[in-house]
Short mmCIF file of C-alpha atoms and ligand atoms in Angstrom, two decimals:
data_model
loop_
_atom_site.label_atom_id
_atom_site.label_comp_id
_atom_site.label_asym_id
_atom_site.label_seq_id
_atom_site.Cartn_x
_atom_site.Cartn_y
_atom_site.Cartn_z
CA MET A 278 250.92 158.33 230.21
CA ALA A 279 247.48 159.99 230.25
CA PHE A 280 247.57 160.90 226.58
CA GLU A 281 248.10 157.26 225.60
CA ALA A 282 244.75 156.33 227.14
CA ALA A 283 243.17 159.37 225.51
CA GLN A 284 244.80 158.41 222.21
CA SER A 285 243.48 154.85 222.14
CA GLN A 286 240.03 155.94 223.25
CA LEU A 287 239.89 158.65 220.59
CA ILE A 288 241.24 156.48 217.77
CA GLY A 289 238.95 153.64 218.83
CA SER A 290 235.88 155.88 218.70
CA LEU A 291 236.54 157.22 215.16
CA ARG A 292 234.44 156.31 212.13
CA THR A 293 237.00 155.19 209.56
CA GLY A 294 234.77 154.26 206.65
CA LEU A 295 233.62 156.18 203.60
CA TYR A 296 230.72 158.56 204.16
CA VAL A 297 228.41 158.43 201.15
CA ASP A 298 224.79 159.56 201.00
CA GLY A 299 224.54 159.79 204.78
CA THR A 300 225.89 156.29 205.38
CA TRP A 301 229.20 155.12 206.77
CA ARG A 302 230.45 152.14 204.84
CA ASP A 303 233.44 150.08 203.72
CA ALA A 304 235.12 150.68 200.39
CA SER A 305 233.52 148.68 197.56
CA ALA A 306 236.68 146.58 197.09
CA GLY A 307 236.98 146.13 200.86
CA ALA A 308 240.48 147.65 200.93
CA THR A 309 241.93 149.90 203.63
CA PHE A 310 245.09 151.97 203.98
CA ASP A 311 247.21 152.81 207.01
CA VAL A 312 247.47 156.19 208.71
CA GLU A 313 250.81 156.69 210.42
CA ASP A 314 252.02 158.84 213.32
CA PRO A 315 254.98 160.78 211.85
CA ALA A 316 256.54 161.13 215.32
CA THR A 317 256.95 157.37 215.71
CA GLY A 318 256.41 155.85 212.27
CA GLU A 319 253.77 153.59 213.87
CA VAL A 320 250.35 152.87 212.37
CA LEU A 321 247.55 154.72 214.19
CA THR A 322 244.66 153.05 212.41
CA THR A 323 243.42 151.99 208.99
CA VAL A 324 240.87 153.79 206.85
CA ALA A 325 238.57 152.59 204.05
CA ASP A 326 240.30 153.02 200.68
CA ALA A 327 237.78 154.36 198.16
CA THR A 328 237.76 153.05 194.59
CA PRO A 329 236.73 155.01 191.47
CA GLU A 330 233.27 153.39 191.82
CA ASP A 331 233.00 154.75 195.37
CA GLY A 332 233.98 158.20 194.11
CA MET A 333 231.24 158.02 191.50
CA ALA A 334 228.71 156.88 194.14
CA ALA A 335 229.67 159.94 196.17
CA LEU A 336 229.05 162.21 193.17
CA ASP A 337 225.72 160.41 192.50
CA ALA A 338 224.67 161.28 196.08
CA ALA A 339 225.88 164.89 195.82
CA ALA A 340 224.10 165.39 192.49
CA ALA A 341 220.85 163.85 193.79
CA ALA A 342 220.86 166.05 196.91
CA GLN A 343 221.75 169.31 195.14
CA GLY A 344 218.22 170.40 194.15
CA SER A 345 216.60 170.07 197.57
CA TRP A 346 219.67 171.35 199.40
CA ALA A 347 219.73 174.53 197.27
CA ARG A 348 216.14 175.20 198.34
CA THR A 349 216.72 174.92 202.11
CA ALA A 350 216.33 178.13 204.07
CA PRO A 351 219.65 179.97 204.47
CA ARG A 352 218.90 180.11 208.21
CA GLU A 353 218.66 176.32 208.33
CA ARG A 354 222.07 175.98 206.68
CA ALA A 355 223.43 178.66 209.02
CA GLU A 356 222.20 176.81 212.08
CA ILE A 357 223.77 173.52 211.00
CA LEU A 358 227.09 175.35 210.67
CA ARG A 359 226.61 177.06 214.02
CA ARG A 360 225.90 173.73 215.77
CA ALA A 361 228.99 172.25 214.11
CA PHE A 362 231.04 175.22 215.34
CA GLU A 363 229.80 174.67 218.91
CA SER A 364 230.54 170.99 218.69
CA VAL A 365 234.08 171.32 217.27
CA THR A 366 234.77 173.90 219.99
CA ALA A 367 233.40 171.59 222.70
CA ARG A 368 235.55 168.76 221.34
CA ALA A 369 238.64 170.93 220.84
CA ASP A 370 240.86 168.55 222.82
CA ASP A 371 239.88 165.59 220.62
CA PHE A 372 240.44 167.50 217.39
CA ALA A 373 243.78 168.83 218.64
CA LEU A 374 245.05 165.44 219.76
CA LEU A 375 243.93 163.81 216.51
CA MET A 376 245.77 166.40 214.41
CA THR A 377 248.89 166.04 216.51
CA LEU A 378 248.75 162.27 216.11
CA GLU A 379 248.22 162.12 212.36
CA MET A 380 250.14 165.22 211.30
CA GLY A 381 252.75 165.79 214.02
CA LYS A 382 252.29 169.45 215.00
CA PRO A 383 252.68 170.26 218.72
CA LEU A 384 249.44 170.15 220.73
CA ALA A 385 249.50 173.90 221.41
CA GLU A 386 249.57 174.57 217.66
CA ALA A 387 246.90 171.96 217.03
CA ARG A 388 244.68 173.77 219.56
CA GLY A 389 245.33 176.98 217.64
CA GLU A 390 244.23 175.26 214.43
CA VAL A 391 241.01 174.09 216.11
CA THR A 392 240.17 177.71 216.92
CA TYR A 393 241.12 178.84 213.40
CA GLY A 394 239.39 175.93 211.63
CA ALA A 395 236.20 176.14 213.73
CA GLU A 396 235.95 179.85 213.02
CA PHE A 397 235.23 179.14 209.32
CA LEU A 398 232.12 177.26 210.50
CA ARG A 399 231.00 180.25 212.57
CA TRP A 400 231.96 182.90 210.01
CA PHE A 401 230.09 181.19 207.18
CA SER A 402 227.10 180.43 209.42
CA GLU A 403 226.90 184.22 209.72
CA GLU A 404 227.39 184.74 205.96
CA ALA A 405 224.75 182.19 204.89
CA ALA A 406 221.90 184.61 205.50
CA ARG A 407 223.70 187.59 203.90
CA VAL A 408 223.73 186.35 200.29
CA SER A 409 221.93 188.99 198.31
CA GLY A 410 221.27 190.38 194.85
CA ARG A 411 220.06 193.61 193.22
CA TYR A 412 217.21 195.01 191.22
CA ALA A 413 217.74 197.89 188.82
CA ILE A 414 216.11 199.93 186.11
CA ALA A 415 217.98 199.67 182.81
CA PRO A 416 219.64 202.95 181.72
CA ASP A 417 217.07 203.46 178.97
CA GLY A 418 214.34 203.37 181.63
CA LYS A 419 212.58 200.42 180.05
CA ALA A 420 213.73 196.93 181.03
CA ARG A 421 214.18 195.90 184.63
CA LEU A 422 217.29 193.98 185.71
CA MET A 423 217.19 191.38 188.45
CA VAL A 424 220.47 189.86 189.58
CA HIS A 425 220.60 187.10 192.12
CA LYS A 426 222.98 184.43 193.39
CA ARG A 427 222.54 180.70 192.98
CA PRO A 428 224.65 177.87 194.40
CA VAL A 429 227.24 176.67 191.88
CA GLY A 430 226.23 173.02 192.31
CA PRO A 431 228.06 169.84 193.30
CA CYS A 432 231.71 170.49 194.22
CA LEU A 433 234.81 168.35 194.53
CA PHE A 434 237.23 169.27 197.32
CA ILE A 435 240.79 167.97 197.42
CA THR A 436 242.67 168.93 200.58
CA PRO A 437 246.30 168.74 201.80
CA TRP A 438 247.74 167.17 204.94
CA ASN A 439 249.32 170.21 206.59
CA PHE A 440 246.22 171.82 208.18
CA PRO A 441 243.84 168.85 208.40
CA LEU A 442 240.93 170.76 209.99
CA ALA A 443 241.22 174.29 208.63
CA MET A 444 241.79 173.32 205.00
CA ALA A 445 238.58 171.25 205.18
CA THR A 446 236.36 173.80 206.96
CA ARG A 447 237.61 176.64 204.72
CA LYS A 448 235.90 174.84 201.79
CA ILE A 449 233.07 172.85 203.42
CA ALA A 450 231.64 175.76 205.46
CA PRO A 451 231.14 178.26 202.59
CA ALA A 452 229.80 175.48 200.34
CA ILE A 453 227.19 174.56 202.98
CA ALA A 454 226.35 178.23 203.49
CA ALA A 455 225.88 178.76 199.74
CA GLY A 456 223.74 175.64 199.28
CA CYS A 457 226.22 173.43 197.41
CA THR A 458 226.64 169.68 197.86
CA MET A 459 230.11 168.16 197.82
CA VAL A 460 232.52 165.25 197.58
CA VAL A 461 235.62 165.59 199.77
CA LYS A 462 238.86 163.72 199.15
CA PRO A 463 241.12 164.37 202.14
CA ALA A 464 244.88 163.85 202.00
CA ALA A 465 245.71 160.18 202.47
CA LEU A 466 248.34 161.10 205.08
CA THR A 467 245.78 162.81 207.36
CA PRO A 468 242.19 161.68 206.70
CA LEU A 469 241.20 161.20 210.38
CA THR A 470 240.44 164.84 211.23
CA THR A 471 238.14 165.14 208.19
CA LEU A 472 236.35 161.96 209.29
CA LEU A 473 235.80 163.35 212.81
CA LEU A 474 234.55 166.61 211.31
CA THR A 475 232.16 164.58 209.15
CA SER A 476 230.70 162.92 212.27
CA VAL A 477 230.25 166.35 213.82
CA LEU A 478 228.44 167.70 210.74
CA GLU A 479 226.25 164.61 210.60
CA GLU A 480 225.28 165.12 214.26
CA ALA A 481 224.65 168.80 213.53
CA GLY A 482 221.88 167.73 211.15
CA LEU A 483 223.46 167.97 207.70
CA PRO A 484 221.09 166.10 205.35
CA SER A 485 222.23 162.93 203.55
CA GLY A 486 224.11 163.48 200.31
CA VAL A 487 225.21 167.06 201.03
CA LEU A 488 228.66 166.01 202.26
CA ASN A 489 230.31 162.83 200.97
CA VAL A 490 233.81 161.84 202.04
CA VAL A 491 236.05 159.42 200.15
CA PRO A 492 239.52 158.88 201.62
CA THR A 493 241.67 157.01 199.12
CA SER A 494 245.22 156.00 198.32
CA ASP A 495 244.38 156.47 194.61
CA ALA A 496 243.79 160.26 194.42
CA GLY A 497 243.96 160.58 190.63
CA GLY A 498 241.97 157.38 190.01
CA VAL A 499 239.08 158.47 192.23
CA THR A 500 238.94 162.17 191.35
CA GLY A 501 239.75 161.95 187.60
CA PRO A 502 236.36 160.49 186.55
CA LEU A 503 234.54 163.11 188.66
CA LEU A 504 236.30 165.92 186.80
CA ARG A 505 235.05 164.43 183.53
CA ASP A 506 231.45 164.12 184.76
CA PRO A 507 229.18 166.99 183.66
CA ARG A 508 227.26 166.84 186.96
CA LEU A 509 230.30 168.22 188.79
CA ARG A 510 230.32 172.02 188.67
CA LYS A 511 233.28 173.06 190.73
CA LEU A 512 236.72 171.94 191.89
CA SER A 513 238.37 173.51 194.91
CA PHE A 514 241.91 172.29 195.48
CA THR A 515 244.51 173.10 198.11
CA GLY A 516 247.92 171.59 197.55
CA SER A 517 251.05 171.87 195.49
CA THR A 518 251.31 173.99 192.35
CA GLU A 519 252.49 170.92 190.44
CA VAL A 520 249.29 168.94 191.14
CA GLY A 521 247.17 172.10 190.81
CA ARG A 522 248.41 172.70 187.26
CA ARG A 523 247.47 169.14 186.29
CA LEU A 524 244.01 169.46 187.85
CA LEU A 525 243.45 172.78 186.04
CA LYS A 526 244.19 171.05 182.73
CA ASP A 527 241.83 168.21 183.65
CA SER A 528 239.14 170.76 184.58
CA ALA A 529 239.29 172.43 181.19
CA ASP A 530 237.26 169.78 179.35
CA GLN A 531 234.13 170.54 181.42
CA VAL A 532 235.07 174.24 181.81
CA LEU A 533 234.75 173.70 185.57
CA ARG A 534 234.81 176.58 188.01
CA THR A 535 237.98 176.19 190.02
CA SER A 536 239.52 177.57 193.18
CA MET A 537 243.21 176.82 193.50
CA GLU A 538 245.13 177.37 196.72
CA LEU A 539 248.62 176.37 195.69
CA GLY A 540 252.20 176.66 196.81
CA GLY A 541 254.03 179.70 198.11
CA ASN A 542 257.55 181.10 198.37
CA ALA A 543 256.98 183.88 200.88
CA PRO A 544 259.64 186.58 201.21
CA PHE A 545 260.20 187.99 204.71
CA LEU A 546 261.70 191.46 204.36
CA VAL A 547 263.52 193.19 207.19
CA PHE A 548 264.34 196.82 206.43
CA GLU A 549 267.02 198.90 208.12
CA ASP A 550 264.36 200.85 210.08
CA ALA A 551 262.60 197.74 211.39
CA ASP A 552 262.00 197.09 215.09
CA LEU A 553 264.39 194.13 215.20
CA ASP A 554 262.82 192.53 218.30
CA ALA A 555 259.43 192.55 216.61
CA ALA A 556 260.96 191.24 213.37
CA LEU A 557 262.51 188.33 215.26
CA ASP A 558 259.20 187.51 216.96
CA GLY A 559 257.49 187.62 213.57
CA ALA A 560 260.21 185.53 211.93
CA MET A 561 259.82 182.78 214.54
CA LEU A 562 256.11 182.57 213.79
CA ALA A 563 256.32 182.98 210.03
CA LYS A 564 259.03 180.34 209.79
CA LEU A 565 258.25 177.81 212.48
CA ARG A 566 254.47 177.68 212.68
CA ASN A 567 253.54 174.13 211.62
CA MET A 568 257.30 173.25 211.52
CA GLY A 569 257.54 175.39 208.39
CA GLU A 570 255.06 173.11 206.62
CA ALA A 571 252.73 175.91 205.58
CA CYS A 572 252.09 177.51 202.22
CA THR A 573 252.37 180.82 204.07
CA ALA A 574 255.71 179.95 205.72
CA ALA A 575 258.48 182.50 205.24
CA ASN A 576 260.67 180.75 202.68
CA ARG A 577 263.28 183.49 202.08
CA PHE A 578 264.59 186.03 204.58
CA LEU A 579 265.63 189.18 202.73
CA VAL A 580 267.42 191.38 205.25
CA HIS A 581 269.02 194.80 204.87
CA ALA A 582 272.81 194.40 204.89
CA SER A 583 273.19 196.76 207.89
CA VAL A 584 271.15 194.50 210.21
CA ALA A 585 271.64 191.07 208.60
CA GLU A 586 274.37 189.82 210.90
CA GLU A 587 272.55 190.72 214.10
CA PHE A 588 269.24 189.37 212.74
CA GLY A 589 270.86 186.07 211.67
CA SER A 590 272.70 185.41 214.92
CA ARG A 591 269.72 186.30 217.13
CA LEU A 592 267.36 184.20 214.98
CA ALA A 593 269.75 181.23 215.19
CA GLN A 594 270.02 181.64 218.97
CA ARG A 595 266.25 181.65 219.42
CA MET A 596 265.64 178.80 217.01
CA ALA A 597 268.33 176.60 218.58
CA ALA A 598 266.61 176.93 221.98
CA LEU A 599 263.34 175.34 220.86
CA PRO A 600 262.54 171.81 222.07
CA VAL A 601 262.17 169.37 219.14
CA ALA A 602 259.91 166.56 220.35
CA ARG A 603 256.79 164.54 219.67
CA GLY A 604 253.85 166.96 219.51
CA THR A 605 252.11 165.25 222.42
CA GLU A 606 254.93 166.29 224.78
CA GLU A 607 253.71 169.46 226.51
CA ASP A 608 256.97 171.38 225.96
CA SER A 609 257.30 170.42 222.28
CA LYS A 610 257.68 173.42 220.00
CA ILE A 611 258.81 171.57 216.87
CA GLY A 612 257.21 168.25 215.92
CA PRO A 613 258.27 165.86 213.16
CA LEU A 614 257.98 166.52 209.44
CA ILE A 615 255.22 164.60 207.71
CA ASP A 616 257.34 161.81 206.20
CA GLU A 617 260.84 160.72 205.23
CA LYS A 618 260.46 161.99 201.67
CA SER A 619 259.80 165.51 202.95
CA ARG A 620 262.72 165.30 205.34
CA GLN A 621 265.05 164.23 202.52
CA LYS A 622 263.87 167.14 200.37
CA VAL A 623 264.63 169.55 203.24
CA GLN A 624 268.13 168.09 203.57
CA GLU A 625 268.71 168.33 199.82
CA LEU A 626 267.81 172.03 199.85
CA VAL A 627 270.02 172.68 202.88
CA ASP A 628 272.99 170.90 201.25
CA ASP A 629 272.41 172.81 198.02
CA ALA A 630 272.28 176.14 199.92
CA VAL A 631 275.56 175.32 201.66
CA GLY A 632 277.03 174.50 198.24
CA THR A 633 276.22 178.05 197.07
CA GLY A 634 278.25 179.55 199.93
CA GLY A 635 275.67 179.44 202.73
CA ARG A 636 276.87 179.16 206.34
CA VAL A 637 274.81 177.04 208.77
CA LEU A 638 274.27 179.05 211.98
CA THR A 639 272.20 176.33 213.67
CA GLY A 640 270.73 172.93 212.71
CA GLY A 641 271.49 171.58 209.25
CA GLN A 642 271.25 167.82 209.89
CA PRO A 643 268.25 165.54 210.57
CA GLN A 644 267.66 164.39 214.13
CA ALA A 645 268.57 160.73 214.71
CA GLY A 646 266.06 158.22 216.07
CA ALA A 647 262.42 157.39 215.36
CA GLY A 648 260.13 159.82 213.53
CA TYR A 649 260.89 162.40 210.86
CA PHE A 650 262.34 165.17 213.03
CA TYR A 651 264.42 167.99 211.59
CA PRO A 652 265.81 170.76 213.82
CA PRO A 653 265.27 174.48 213.20
CA THR A 654 267.99 175.64 210.84
CA VAL A 655 269.36 179.05 209.89
CA ILE A 656 271.68 179.54 206.90
CA SER A 657 273.24 182.93 206.20
CA GLY A 658 274.95 184.17 203.04
CA VAL A 659 272.97 181.92 200.71
CA GLY A 660 273.94 182.33 197.02
CA SER A 661 271.38 183.79 194.65
CA ASP A 662 271.23 180.57 192.61
CA ALA A 663 270.33 178.37 195.63
CA ARG A 664 267.32 176.12 195.02
CA ILE A 665 265.89 177.01 198.43
CA LEU A 666 265.22 180.56 197.17
CA ALA A 667 263.13 179.20 194.29
CA GLU A 668 261.40 176.14 195.82
CA GLU A 669 259.16 175.70 198.86
CA VAL A 670 261.33 174.12 201.58
CA PHE A 671 258.31 173.04 203.69
CA GLY A 672 260.48 172.61 206.76
CA PRO A 673 262.01 174.68 209.60
CA VAL A 674 264.84 176.17 207.52
CA ALA A 675 265.51 179.91 207.25
CA PRO A 676 267.86 181.01 204.45
CA ILE A 677 269.08 184.61 204.75
CA VAL A 678 270.16 186.86 201.88
CA THR A 679 270.92 190.56 202.01
CA PHE A 680 269.85 193.65 200.07
CA THR A 681 270.93 197.28 200.12
CA ASP A 682 267.85 199.24 199.03
CA GLU A 683 264.09 198.92 198.69
CA ASP A 684 264.06 198.50 194.89
CA GLU A 685 266.51 195.62 195.14
CA ALA A 686 264.49 194.03 197.96
CA VAL A 687 261.25 194.24 195.97
CA ALA A 688 262.90 192.83 192.83
CA MET A 689 264.27 189.91 194.85
CA ALA A 690 260.93 189.33 196.58
CA ASN A 691 259.09 189.23 193.23
CA ASP A 692 261.66 187.00 191.54
CA THR A 693 259.53 183.85 191.86
CA GLU A 694 256.68 182.13 190.03
CA PHE A 695 254.73 182.18 193.33
CA GLY A 696 252.72 185.03 194.85
CA LEU A 697 250.84 183.88 197.92
CA VAL A 698 252.02 186.07 200.79
CA GLY A 699 254.85 188.36 201.79
CA TYR A 700 255.95 189.80 205.15
CA ALA A 701 257.74 193.09 205.72
CA TYR A 702 259.09 194.78 208.82
CA THR A 703 259.50 198.54 208.58
CA ARG A 704 258.42 201.62 210.55
CA ASP A 705 258.11 203.79 207.44
CA VAL A 706 254.44 204.37 206.56
CA SER A 707 255.12 205.48 202.99
CA ARG A 708 257.27 202.42 202.40
CA THR A 709 254.46 200.23 203.75
CA LEU A 710 252.05 201.73 201.23
CA ARG A 711 254.57 201.33 198.41
CA LEU A 712 255.08 197.65 199.32
CA ALA A 713 251.31 197.10 199.32
CA ASP A 714 251.49 198.12 195.63
CA THR A 715 254.79 196.66 194.50
CA LEU A 716 254.99 193.23 196.12
CA GLU A 717 253.36 190.63 193.87
CA SER A 718 251.32 188.57 196.32
CA GLY A 719 247.69 187.98 197.24
CA MET A 720 248.44 188.80 200.89
CA LEU A 721 250.94 190.94 202.76
CA GLY A 722 251.76 191.07 206.46
CA ILE A 723 253.21 194.34 207.77
CA ASN A 724 255.04 193.97 211.08
CA VAL A 725 253.18 190.71 211.67
CA GLY A 726 254.24 187.09 211.18
CA VAL A 727 250.83 185.47 210.58
CA VAL A 728 248.09 186.85 208.33
CA SER A 729 245.60 183.94 208.17
CA ASN A 730 242.20 185.03 209.44
CA PRO A 731 238.80 183.53 208.60
CA ALA A 732 237.36 187.02 208.12
CA ALA A 733 239.99 187.90 205.47
CA PRO A 734 240.34 186.75 201.85
CA PHE A 735 243.08 184.12 201.69
CA GLY A 736 244.70 183.36 198.35
CA GLY A 737 247.47 184.04 195.91
CA VAL A 738 248.42 185.55 192.57
CA LYS A 739 250.74 184.19 189.86
CA GLN A 740 251.20 180.42 190.25
CA SER A 741 250.01 180.44 193.87
CA GLY A 742 246.47 180.07 192.70
CA LEU A 743 243.05 181.33 191.72
CA GLY A 744 240.22 182.52 193.94
CA ARG A 745 239.98 183.40 197.61
CA GLU A 746 238.90 181.51 200.72
CA GLY A 747 237.44 183.14 203.83
CA GLY A 748 236.21 186.70 204.23
CA PHE A 749 233.23 188.03 202.26
CA GLU A 750 234.93 186.69 199.14
CA GLY A 751 234.92 183.06 200.34
CA ILE A 752 231.23 182.40 199.78
CA GLU A 753 231.33 183.98 196.30
CA GLU A 754 233.44 181.03 195.14
CA TYR A 755 230.33 178.87 195.62
CA LEU A 756 227.80 181.20 194.01
CA GLU A 757 226.83 181.83 190.39
CA THR A 758 225.51 185.22 189.36
CA LYS A 759 222.19 184.87 187.56
CA TYR A 760 220.65 187.79 185.70
CA VAL A 761 216.97 187.87 184.84
CA GLY A 762 215.81 190.49 182.35
CA LEU A 763 212.24 191.74 182.91
CA ALA A 764 210.04 193.55 180.44
CA ASP A 765 209.13 197.19 181.09
CA PRO A 766 206.25 196.96 183.60
CA PHE A 767 204.72 200.08 181.95
CA GLY A 768 204.79 198.40 178.57
CA GLY A 769 207.32 200.87 177.07
P1 NAD B 1092 249.83 167.70 197.11
O1 NAD B 1092 249.60 168.56 195.92
O2 NAD B 1092 250.81 166.60 197.00
O3 NAD B 1092 248.46 167.02 197.56
C1 NAD B 1092 247.30 167.78 197.85
C2 NAD B 1092 246.09 166.90 197.66
O4 NAD B 1092 246.02 166.52 196.29
C3 NAD B 1092 246.12 165.60 198.45
O5 NAD B 1092 244.80 165.30 198.88
C4 NAD B 1092 246.58 164.58 197.42
O6 NAD B 1092 246.13 163.27 197.69
C5 NAD B 1092 245.90 165.12 196.18
N1 NAD B 1092 246.48 164.70 194.91
C6 NAD B 1092 247.78 164.44 194.63
N2 NAD B 1092 247.90 164.07 193.34
C7 NAD B 1092 246.65 164.11 192.80
C8 NAD B 1092 246.12 163.84 191.51
N3 NAD B 1092 246.88 163.46 190.48
N4 NAD B 1092 244.79 163.98 191.32
C9 NAD B 1092 243.99 164.38 192.31
N5 NAD B 1092 244.43 164.65 193.56
C10 NAD B 1092 245.75 164.52 193.80
O7 NAD B 1092 250.17 168.69 198.30
P2 NAD B 1092 250.45 168.33 199.83
O8 NAD B 1092 251.83 167.77 199.90
O9 NAD B 1092 249.34 167.55 200.43
O10 NAD B 1092 250.39 169.77 200.50
C11 NAD B 1092 251.45 170.63 200.47
C12 NAD B 1092 251.27 171.68 199.40
O11 NAD B 1092 250.02 172.34 199.61
C13 NAD B 1092 252.31 172.75 199.45
O12 NAD B 1092 252.72 173.08 198.14
C14 NAD B 1092 251.58 173.92 200.08
O13 NAD B 1092 252.11 175.17 199.76
C15 NAD B 1092 250.21 173.74 199.55
N6 NAD B 1092 249.22 174.42 200.40
C16 NAD B 1092 248.64 175.54 199.93
C17 NAD B 1092 247.73 176.23 200.72
C18 NAD B 1092 247.07 177.46 200.22
O14 NAD B 1092 246.05 177.82 200.77
N7 NAD B 1092 247.60 178.14 199.21
C19 NAD B 1092 247.42 175.74 201.99
C20 NAD B 1092 248.04 174.59 202.44
C21 NAD B 1092 248.93 173.93 201.63
#
């Protein structure tokens, strides 16, 4: 098959070492770890396995480069990002195939992520030259106030496996734009896309030491000492709430600035006045994008009792029709889950939901054979104590519960420690505005199943995190506000 030739050529051409101070090299202990294709369980390649010493060498390089990097012209940083954007776009097929191979998502979705992930490079290339400050006369007319923005300093980025390109560019691009240096620890399950992006940024002219990349199988061992080092000024983490909480505690000793993009438990509300066709289209996207392995995935379908039966049966019909296959197959709509552990967790939550009275309308059992495939699943009549309503399922499973009025729907939607995103389908404008106030989430989609957009602030409230990525807000995460007080120029 053509893709097999493309696969071996692409994998063979990858740099798989550590990237420290502008140099590709082996890990100091010489170790490597395997990267697997979740569709087959086979090893794709091996990658250098950084040690704590390698992590510290990466921080040494980032700290040494910080001063000169902060003084580069914003335009110069912008143009590096712009060249990287052009290059990722030109190599879209390579990036898409690589993501499909290491993470499993269908090629069409991987292409979508290339567009989304590359856009952070372009957006922040445009923002780099817009960082500004202010000058003011103090209210008493005497002192003068100058406020300007400075780069935060060396950053540590820890990224998840589910969006291997976009979760990296959403941090790296604004940090470059702001003038910060960085150490990146990609997810051990999917380090290859970050390594290809690193090659692209190197070719785009990023100076040595600005970006350092340390894949490792020992996440805590490599990143822990960096969090305790006073040269590190910022941690940006995307991953589970459980790990995020621990990293926040570890960041307290150095009072580090942190950005935390954590887990979600998105409610998807369908009101009695919704356009049901549109709600079904939105539900397919909100649930099945990335096989449900997204922090923004609809985790709970809260549907008005008068339309719940029709919604459930039509959703099950549409979901059952989707081809479940290796992401490299052109007609694949649902690829494998990332690993067996994730698949077992999905099954556990499905079994638990059935135990609370849920009825499986489609799916409900793992697919036999190689790879970690799980079919799209719809469960109606789920009991209010089901674990799936409280925990992220991170798989293609849609539990449906019903409500009878808006207050009840909002109370159910907010009954979670998470607050990343919500979705609502309604044609009532006043209701839309009420929901924008009453739903406890950092983001809300109205009559739309995907809200992610590089020009918008992405992030959550409650235990879904701290800070925002993308939009005008995204670069602020990498800037300090510095105030300079000036004496009255008239000597008053
Ligand atoms: P995870 O928390 O297991 O891992 C995330 C990253 O943290 C990985 O690089 C991992 O190696 C690293 N890590 C794990 N333990 C660590 C430790 N003790 N010290 C330092 N680093 C450590 O999450 P995951 O399974 O990779 O990703 C899925 C989770 O990410 C889900 O909860 C999902 O909701 C969340 N997520 C959130 C967003 C968002 O923007 N809010 C986006 C994507 C994913």
